[in-house]
Amino acid sequence: MASLKQGGHMITTSYYSSSRYSTSNNGYDGVVRIASNGSVGTGALLYDGRAVLTAAHLLDGVSSAEVTFLINGVKTRVSSSDYLLHPSADTTAANNDLAILWLDSTPITAERYQIYRDSDEIGQTFTMAGFGQYGEGASATRYNGSDSVRYKAQNTFDVTGDEFKQGLGSEISWTPASGTQLLADFDNGSAANDAFGMLLGVNDLGLGADEGLIAPGDSGGSAFIDGVIAGVASYTASVSTWWADTDIDEVTNSSFGELAAWQRVSHYQRWIDQSVREHYDSAPESPAEVQLEVVEGDSGSSYAYFMVSFNGDRGMADDIISVDYQTRDGSATAGEDYLALSGTLNIYDDESYALIAVEVLGDQTVEDDEAFYLDITNPLGGSFGDGVVTLTAMRTILNDDLI
């Protein structure tokens, strides 16, 4: 038998007020609380500084949502009705359970996150953060979360959704879409409560006091590998079979011996990237339209665009061309004049170019025009030409403040 439950609260191994579970002054301020139609979940701000990645079941059928940023104890709330569910989202079966919510403005100091692009997640330790209920894995007592508290914990991806279904078959009533889910169990150091050890022979007794699990309230929250979004929290489950019953209290409440699933971001990177790009404001569509100078504005941020084009032949029709990129100060300073950005850009098989959008910061300070650079390296699937290892482009930020 198996019980599946969408959502999550941050349930920890030891006392939840321990500093090891706190995000206060410890990053993750791009992890946001999402409230819609009486439900609460979590999301994370993507690399463009406008899009929030979350779970589809949080936004399915709602008219709008309120997003709360919590940065050094200060809350900033932004409402939006501009969202997109994955086109194949099945919120009942928790398949393709992804959505993107766009905000008109976001705090400049909020972290922006890149997405995980490799397929080596299994066996890796990740950190999850969220605004849901909280409690301890050995107890059934749960406390309601709020927009004033964001917890974090760690776990390890044990198996894929495919391995989970192949191993248990009809013992579970749902079928994860192929290649799309990453699963972890909640370990307490005892083999008797090692869910995947007992169910599938994938033995791991956990991370000690650092270990935790999600359940209602953390839905849509990110699982970070090295600071990059690798998974989006979707559901928890308590599974018992004739050969294994690992849940310490046999109730689906994120206690020791239960498991949880995250949507596998690397599988969805094309949909995420292209959805974000389609929402870029006043984006150039040809090299001639790329602006080399950007007016800074008086507040908030605007985009300076860099266009990366591919002009050759792909080895295979569906090959992805990619480059790494990183901004670099010139006379402009990251954090004051623009926001530093680094990551990997994919040019997909239906694209001949892709854009990198760097946020330029507005202010009312009289200053000289200033410039910054973007370096592009490590081309995969193509080359820059013989002997060329780096391409560099410059953008000038035009001061528009009068003396």
Short mmCIF file of C-alpha atoms in Angstrom, two decimals:
data_model
loop_
_atom_site.label_atom_id
_atom_site.label_comp_id
_atom_site.label_asym_id
_atom_site.label_seq_id
_atom_site.Cartn_x
_atom_site.Cartn_y
_atom_site.Cartn_z
CA MET A 1 0.00 0.00 0.00
CA ALA A 2 1.11 3.56 -0.59
CA SER A 3 -0.22 6.99 0.31
CA LEU A 4 0.75 10.00 -1.81
CA LYS A 5 0.37 13.54 -0.54
CA GLN A 6 1.17 16.71 -2.44
CA GLY A 7 2.91 19.48 -0.58
CA GLY A 8 5.33 19.67 2.31
CA HIS A 9 6.50 21.06 5.61
CA MET A 10 10.16 21.21 6.59
CA ILE A 11 10.49 18.30 9.00
CA THR A 12 13.93 17.96 10.57
CA THR A 13 15.85 15.25 12.39
CA SER A 14 16.55 17.16 15.60
CA TYR A 15 14.94 20.20 17.22
CA TYR A 16 13.73 22.49 14.42
CA SER A 17 14.88 25.70 16.14
CA SER A 18 18.50 24.61 15.82
CA SER A 19 20.66 27.09 13.91
CA ARG A 20 21.56 24.33 11.44
CA TYR A 21 18.04 24.64 9.98
CA SER A 22 17.90 28.44 9.89
CA THR A 23 18.21 30.51 6.72
CA SER A 24 18.55 33.77 8.66
CA ASN A 25 21.62 35.57 7.27
CA ASN A 26 22.49 32.29 5.59
CA GLY A 27 21.36 32.77 2.00
CA TYR A 28 18.31 31.34 0.27
CA ASP A 29 16.63 34.77 0.21
CA GLY A 30 15.58 34.07 -3.38
CA VAL A 31 13.40 31.25 -1.97
CA VAL A 32 9.93 32.80 -1.71
CA ARG A 33 6.58 32.05 -0.12
CA ILE A 34 3.64 31.73 -2.53
CA ALA A 35 0.03 32.14 -1.35
CA SER A 36 -2.92 31.48 -3.65
CA ASN A 37 -6.58 30.61 -3.01
CA GLY A 38 -5.88 29.81 0.63
CA SER A 39 -2.98 27.49 -0.15
CA VAL A 40 0.65 28.14 0.69
CA GLY A 41 3.77 26.91 -1.06
CA THR A 42 7.29 27.86 -1.98
CA GLY A 43 9.21 28.88 -5.11
CA ALA A 44 12.61 30.19 -6.17
CA LEU A 45 13.65 33.20 -8.24
CA LEU A 46 15.33 32.22 -11.49
CA TYR A 47 18.39 33.69 -13.18
CA ASP A 48 16.46 36.39 -15.06
CA GLY A 49 15.33 38.09 -11.83
CA ARG A 50 11.62 38.04 -12.80
CA ALA A 51 10.52 34.39 -13.06
CA VAL A 52 9.72 32.20 -10.04
CA LEU A 53 9.91 28.43 -10.53
CA THR A 54 7.37 26.45 -8.49
CA ALA A 55 4.91 23.54 -8.58
CA ALA A 56 1.95 23.48 -10.98
CA HIS A 57 -0.47 22.19 -8.33
CA LEU A 58 -0.04 25.45 -6.40
CA LEU A 59 -1.26 27.61 -9.28
CA ASP A 60 -3.62 25.33 -11.16
CA GLY A 61 -6.91 27.20 -11.60
CA VAL A 62 -6.02 30.28 -9.53
CA SER A 63 -6.48 33.84 -10.75
CA SER A 64 -3.44 35.30 -9.00
CA ALA A 65 -0.84 34.63 -6.34
CA GLU A 66 1.03 36.65 -3.75
CA VAL A 67 4.79 36.16 -3.51
CA THR A 68 6.65 37.11 -0.33
CA PHE A 69 10.40 37.68 -0.22
CA LEU A 70 12.01 37.41 3.22
CA ILE A 71 15.41 39.12 3.24
CA ASN A 72 17.18 39.74 6.55
CA GLY A 73 13.83 39.72 8.34
CA VAL A 74 12.22 42.23 5.95
CA LYS A 75 9.22 41.09 3.90
CA THR A 76 8.46 42.31 0.39
CA ARG A 77 5.18 41.20 -1.18
CA VAL A 78 4.49 41.14 -4.91
CA SER A 79 1.27 39.92 -6.55
CA SER A 80 0.99 38.47 -10.03
CA SER A 81 -1.55 36.81 -12.31
CA ASP A 82 1.03 36.05 -15.01
CA TYR A 83 1.91 32.38 -14.75
CA LEU A 84 2.39 29.33 -16.95
CA LEU A 85 1.81 25.68 -16.10
CA HIS A 86 3.86 23.03 -17.87
CA PRO A 87 1.75 22.04 -20.92
CA SER A 88 1.63 18.39 -19.77
CA ALA A 89 1.04 19.12 -16.08
CA ASP A 90 -1.08 16.46 -14.39
CA THR A 91 -1.54 17.81 -10.89
CA THR A 92 -3.59 14.80 -9.77
CA ALA A 93 -0.84 12.31 -10.61
CA ALA A 94 1.96 14.80 -9.74
CA ASN A 95 3.50 14.46 -13.20
CA ASN A 96 5.17 17.43 -14.95
CA ASP A 97 4.28 19.34 -11.80
CA LEU A 98 6.00 22.61 -12.73
CA ALA A 99 4.92 26.21 -13.18
CA ILE A 100 6.58 29.58 -13.70
CA LEU A 101 5.19 32.78 -12.17
CA TRP A 102 6.40 36.15 -13.47
CA LEU A 103 6.78 39.24 -11.31
CA ASP A 104 6.96 42.85 -12.53
CA SER A 105 9.61 43.68 -9.96
CA THR A 106 11.72 41.87 -7.39
CA PRO A 107 14.12 42.97 -4.63
CA ILE A 108 17.57 43.65 -6.05
CA THR A 109 19.17 41.90 -3.08
CA ALA A 110 17.26 38.63 -3.57
CA GLU A 111 19.38 35.77 -4.86
CA ARG A 112 18.82 34.60 -8.43
CA TYR A 113 19.34 30.91 -9.20
CA GLN A 114 20.59 28.94 -12.18
CA ILE A 115 19.16 25.51 -13.01
CA TYR A 116 20.90 22.15 -12.90
CA ARG A 117 21.81 20.85 -16.37
CA ASP A 118 23.58 17.51 -15.77
CA SER A 119 21.94 14.11 -15.21
CA ASP A 120 24.10 12.93 -12.30
CA GLU A 121 21.79 13.92 -9.43
CA ILE A 122 21.42 10.44 -7.90
CA GLY A 123 23.71 10.02 -4.90
CA GLN A 124 24.22 13.76 -4.50
CA THR A 125 23.41 15.68 -1.32
CA PHE A 126 21.04 18.61 -1.75
CA THR A 127 19.67 21.43 0.38
CA MET A 128 15.96 22.26 0.47
CA ALA A 129 14.42 25.46 1.84
CA GLY A 130 10.79 26.40 2.42
CA PHE A 131 8.06 28.18 4.35
CA GLY A 132 5.84 25.25 5.29
CA GLN A 133 4.93 23.67 8.59
CA TYR A 134 7.73 22.39 10.77
CA GLY A 135 8.39 19.63 13.26
CA GLU A 136 10.67 16.67 13.96
CA GLY A 137 10.90 13.35 12.15
CA ALA A 138 10.37 11.26 15.27
CA SER A 139 7.20 13.10 16.29
CA ALA A 140 3.74 13.51 14.76
CA THR A 141 3.44 17.07 16.14
CA ARG A 142 3.42 19.72 13.42
CA TYR A 143 3.37 23.52 13.68
CA ASN A 144 2.01 25.94 11.09
CA GLY A 145 4.59 27.91 9.17
CA SER A 146 4.45 31.63 8.34
CA ASP A 147 6.02 34.17 6.02
CA SER A 148 8.40 35.11 8.86
CA VAL A 149 10.25 31.79 9.03
CA ARG A 150 12.09 29.89 6.30
CA TYR A 151 13.75 26.60 7.20
CA LYS A 152 16.32 24.50 5.40
CA ALA A 153 17.53 20.92 5.65
CA GLN A 154 19.51 18.42 3.61
CA ASN A 155 18.95 15.02 2.07
CA THR A 156 20.34 12.79 -0.69
CA PHE A 157 18.67 11.84 -3.95
CA ASP A 158 18.37 8.05 -3.72
CA VAL A 159 16.51 6.91 -6.85
CA THR A 160 14.71 8.19 -9.92
CA GLY A 161 10.98 7.92 -10.40
CA ASP A 162 11.60 5.24 -13.04
CA GLU A 163 13.61 3.10 -10.60
CA PHE A 164 10.95 3.60 -7.93
CA LYS A 165 8.13 2.39 -10.20
CA GLN A 166 10.15 -0.45 -11.73
CA GLY A 167 11.06 -1.73 -8.28
CA LEU A 168 7.59 -1.54 -6.74
CA GLY A 169 5.24 -1.93 -9.70
CA SER A 170 1.63 -2.24 -8.56
CA GLU A 171 2.63 -1.69 -4.93
CA ILE A 172 2.29 2.04 -5.72
CA SER A 173 -0.81 3.38 -7.42
CA TRP A 174 0.84 6.14 -9.47
CA THR A 175 3.37 6.14 -12.29
CA PRO A 176 6.02 8.90 -12.41
CA ALA A 177 6.51 10.17 -15.95
CA SER A 178 9.73 8.70 -17.34
CA GLY A 179 12.91 10.62 -16.54
CA THR A 180 11.13 13.38 -14.65
CA GLN A 181 11.39 12.73 -10.91
CA LEU A 182 14.05 12.45 -8.21
CA LEU A 183 13.23 10.77 -4.89
CA ALA A 184 14.74 10.81 -1.40
CA ASP A 185 13.73 9.15 1.86
CA PHE A 186 13.86 10.46 5.43
CA ASP A 187 16.50 8.51 7.33
CA ASN A 188 17.20 8.43 11.05
CA GLY A 189 20.26 6.18 11.02
CA SER A 190 18.25 2.99 11.48
CA ALA A 191 18.08 0.38 8.73
CA ALA A 192 14.49 -0.40 9.80
CA ASN A 193 13.41 3.09 8.71
CA ASP A 194 15.56 3.31 5.56
CA ALA A 195 12.70 3.34 3.03
CA PHE A 196 14.68 2.79 -0.14
CA GLY A 197 17.04 0.40 1.60
CA MET A 198 14.17 -1.84 2.71
CA LEU A 199 12.03 -1.39 -0.42
CA LEU A 200 14.64 -1.39 -3.21
CA GLY A 201 17.97 -2.36 -1.64
CA VAL A 202 19.35 1.19 -2.06
CA ASN A 203 20.92 1.54 1.36
CA ASP A 204 21.69 4.91 2.94
CA LEU A 205 21.18 5.71 6.61
CA GLY A 206 21.12 9.46 6.10
CA LEU A 207 22.99 12.62 6.99
CA GLY A 208 22.46 12.60 10.74
CA ALA A 209 21.10 15.81 12.24
CA ASP A 210 21.29 17.64 8.90
CA GLU A 211 18.64 15.40 7.32
CA GLY A 212 15.08 16.57 6.67
CA LEU A 213 12.07 16.12 4.39
CA ILE A 214 9.33 18.19 2.79
CA ALA A 215 5.54 17.87 3.20
CA PRO A 216 2.53 20.58 2.84
CA GLY A 217 3.83 24.18 2.62
CA ASP A 218 7.15 23.47 0.87
CA SER A 219 5.46 22.44 -2.38
CA GLY A 220 7.29 24.10 -5.26
CA GLY A 221 10.40 24.65 -3.17
CA SER A 222 13.79 24.01 -4.70
CA ALA A 223 16.31 21.28 -4.02
CA PHE A 224 19.73 22.87 -4.49
CA ILE A 225 22.89 21.06 -5.53
CA ASP A 226 25.83 23.42 -5.05
CA GLY A 227 23.49 26.40 -5.06
CA VAL A 228 21.77 25.45 -8.33
CA ILE A 229 18.12 24.33 -8.62
CA ALA A 230 18.09 20.57 -9.28
CA GLY A 231 14.55 19.70 -8.17
CA VAL A 232 11.14 21.21 -7.40
CA ALA A 233 9.24 19.72 -4.45
CA SER A 234 6.10 17.89 -5.51
CA TYR A 235 4.81 15.23 -3.08
CA THR A 236 5.52 12.94 -0.13
CA ALA A 237 4.51 9.31 0.31
CA SER A 238 4.34 6.59 2.93
CA VAL A 239 4.88 3.18 1.34
CA SER A 240 4.31 -0.21 2.94
CA THR A 241 4.59 -3.60 1.24
CA TRP A 242 4.49 -7.22 2.36
CA TRP A 243 8.27 -7.13 2.71
CA ALA A 244 8.82 -3.61 4.13
CA ASP A 245 7.04 -1.08 6.34
CA THR A 246 9.46 1.71 7.22
CA ASP A 247 7.24 4.62 8.30
CA ILE A 248 7.68 5.01 12.07
CA ASP A 249 4.05 6.05 12.64
CA GLU A 250 2.32 4.74 9.49
CA VAL A 251 0.79 8.17 8.80
CA THR A 252 1.74 10.30 5.80
CA ASN A 253 3.18 13.24 7.75
CA SER A 254 6.85 13.39 6.67
CA SER A 255 8.08 11.33 9.60
CA PHE A 256 11.11 9.03 9.51
CA GLY A 257 10.75 6.23 6.98
CA GLU A 258 8.73 8.25 4.45
CA LEU A 259 9.87 9.55 1.08
CA ALA A 260 9.40 12.58 -1.14
CA ALA A 261 9.66 13.42 -4.84
CA TRP A 262 11.01 16.42 -6.70
CA GLN A 263 10.46 17.24 -10.36
CA ARG A 264 13.81 16.78 -12.11
CA VAL A 265 14.83 20.21 -13.38
CA SER A 266 17.52 18.92 -15.76
CA HIS A 267 14.78 17.07 -17.65
CA TYR A 268 12.79 20.30 -18.03
CA GLN A 269 15.60 22.74 -18.78
CA ARG A 270 14.44 23.40 -22.34
CA TRP A 271 10.91 24.28 -21.24
CA ILE A 272 12.21 26.49 -18.42
CA ASP A 273 14.80 28.31 -20.56
CA GLN A 274 12.52 28.94 -23.51
CA SER A 275 9.59 30.02 -21.31
CA VAL A 276 11.82 32.54 -19.54
CA ARG A 277 13.17 33.85 -22.86
CA GLU A 278 9.70 34.32 -24.30
CA HIS A 279 8.93 36.72 -21.44
CA TYR A 280 11.97 38.95 -21.94
CA ASP A 281 10.81 42.54 -22.32
CA SER A 282 11.62 44.29 -25.63
CA ALA A 283 14.10 41.55 -26.50
CA PRO A 284 16.10 41.86 -29.74
CA GLU A 285 15.36 39.34 -32.49
CA SER A 286 18.37 40.02 -34.69
CA PRO A 287 21.94 41.27 -34.18
CA ALA A 288 20.94 44.64 -35.63
CA GLU A 289 18.41 45.11 -32.82
CA VAL A 290 20.89 44.50 -30.00
CA GLN A 291 21.48 47.69 -28.03
CA LEU A 292 25.08 48.28 -27.00
CA GLU A 293 24.06 51.10 -24.66
CA VAL A 294 21.41 50.83 -21.94
CA VAL A 295 19.83 53.72 -20.03
CA GLU A 296 20.08 52.95 -16.32
CA GLY A 297 16.74 54.40 -15.16
CA ASP A 298 15.94 55.81 -11.72
CA SER A 299 15.02 52.64 -9.83
CA GLY A 300 14.56 48.90 -10.15
CA SER A 301 16.30 47.13 -12.98
CA SER A 302 16.18 46.77 -16.74
CA TYR A 303 17.87 44.35 -19.10
CA ALA A 304 21.04 44.61 -21.11
CA TYR A 305 20.84 41.85 -23.72
CA PHE A 306 23.65 39.81 -25.22
CA MET A 307 22.87 37.65 -28.25
CA VAL A 308 24.76 34.41 -28.86
CA SER A 309 24.25 33.07 -32.38
CA PHE A 310 25.13 29.71 -33.91
CA ASN A 311 25.92 29.75 -37.61
CA GLY A 312 27.23 26.24 -38.30
CA ASP A 313 25.82 22.77 -38.83
CA ARG A 314 24.78 20.64 -35.87
CA GLY A 315 26.29 17.18 -35.67
CA MET A 316 22.85 15.74 -34.96
CA ALA A 317 19.55 17.45 -35.67
CA ASP A 318 18.62 17.55 -31.96
CA ASP A 319 22.05 18.55 -30.63
CA ILE A 320 22.13 21.31 -28.01
CA ILE A 321 24.79 23.96 -28.48
CA SER A 322 26.00 25.48 -25.20
CA VAL A 323 28.43 28.06 -23.86
CA ASP A 324 29.36 29.22 -20.38
CA TYR A 325 29.17 32.91 -19.56
CA GLN A 326 30.15 35.33 -16.82
CA THR A 327 29.90 39.08 -16.37
CA ARG A 328 32.97 41.14 -15.51
CA ASP A 329 33.41 44.65 -14.16
CA GLY A 330 34.72 47.43 -16.32
CA SER A 331 34.11 50.92 -14.98
CA ALA A 332 30.71 49.60 -13.84
CA THR A 333 30.62 47.64 -10.57
CA ALA A 334 28.58 44.50 -9.99
CA GLY A 335 26.04 44.97 -7.20
CA GLU A 336 26.00 48.74 -7.68
CA ASP A 337 25.47 49.28 -11.40
CA TYR A 338 24.41 45.83 -12.59
CA LEU A 339 23.89 42.36 -11.14
CA ALA A 340 26.66 39.83 -11.69
CA LEU A 341 25.54 36.81 -13.70
CA SER A 342 27.16 33.51 -14.65
CA GLY A 343 25.84 30.23 -15.97
CA THR A 344 25.38 28.04 -19.04
CA LEU A 345 23.40 29.11 -22.09
CA ASN A 346 21.79 26.45 -24.28
CA ILE A 347 20.86 27.03 -27.91
CA TYR A 348 18.25 24.37 -28.64
CA ASP A 349 17.67 22.57 -31.92
CA ASP A 350 14.86 24.92 -32.95
CA GLU A 351 16.96 28.02 -32.26
CA SER A 352 19.73 29.78 -34.14
CA TYR A 353 20.44 32.15 -31.26
CA ALA A 354 19.70 32.69 -27.58
CA LEU A 355 19.82 35.72 -25.32
CA ILE A 356 21.59 36.42 -22.04
CA ALA A 357 19.78 39.11 -20.04
CA VAL A 358 21.82 41.04 -17.46
CA GLU A 359 19.98 43.26 -14.97
CA VAL A 360 21.11 46.90 -15.01
CA LEU A 361 20.32 48.76 -11.79
CA GLY A 362 18.58 52.13 -11.78
CA ASP A 363 19.51 54.95 -9.43
CA GLN A 364 19.31 58.73 -9.08
CA THR A 365 23.02 59.32 -8.62
CA VAL A 366 24.81 61.62 -11.04
CA GLU A 367 27.76 59.67 -12.44
CA ASP A 368 29.70 59.00 -15.61
CA ASP A 369 28.56 56.48 -18.16
CA GLU A 370 29.99 53.10 -17.14
CA ALA A 371 30.68 49.79 -18.88
CA PHE A 372 30.80 46.10 -18.03
CA TYR A 373 31.71 42.95 -19.97
CA LEU A 374 30.35 39.50 -20.66
CA ASP A 375 32.85 36.70 -21.32
CA ILE A 376 31.69 33.58 -23.17
CA THR A 377 33.75 30.37 -22.93
CA ASN A 378 33.62 26.58 -23.24
CA PRO A 379 31.59 26.09 -26.42
CA LEU A 380 30.06 22.60 -26.69
CA GLY A 381 28.71 21.46 -30.04
CA GLY A 382 30.47 24.28 -31.84
CA SER A 383 33.58 26.44 -31.71
CA PHE A 384 34.61 30.08 -31.69
CA GLY A 385 37.17 29.54 -34.45
CA ASP A 386 40.76 28.38 -34.51
CA GLY A 387 42.66 29.38 -31.38
CA VAL A 388 39.81 31.43 -29.89
CA VAL A 389 38.91 30.42 -26.32
CA THR A 390 36.91 33.44 -25.14
CA LEU A 391 34.47 35.85 -26.75
CA THR A 392 33.89 39.15 -24.98
CA ALA A 393 31.18 41.77 -25.45
CA MET A 394 30.73 45.13 -23.69
CA ARG A 395 27.66 47.11 -22.70
CA THR A 396 27.63 50.75 -21.66
CA ILE A 397 25.25 51.97 -18.95
CA LEU A 398 24.15 55.51 -19.78
CA ASN A 399 23.67 57.88 -16.87
CA ASP A 400 20.32 59.67 -17.14
CA ASP A 401 20.53 61.75 -13.95
CA LEU A 402 21.04 65.51 -14.20
CA ILE A 403 23.26 67.62 -11.99
#
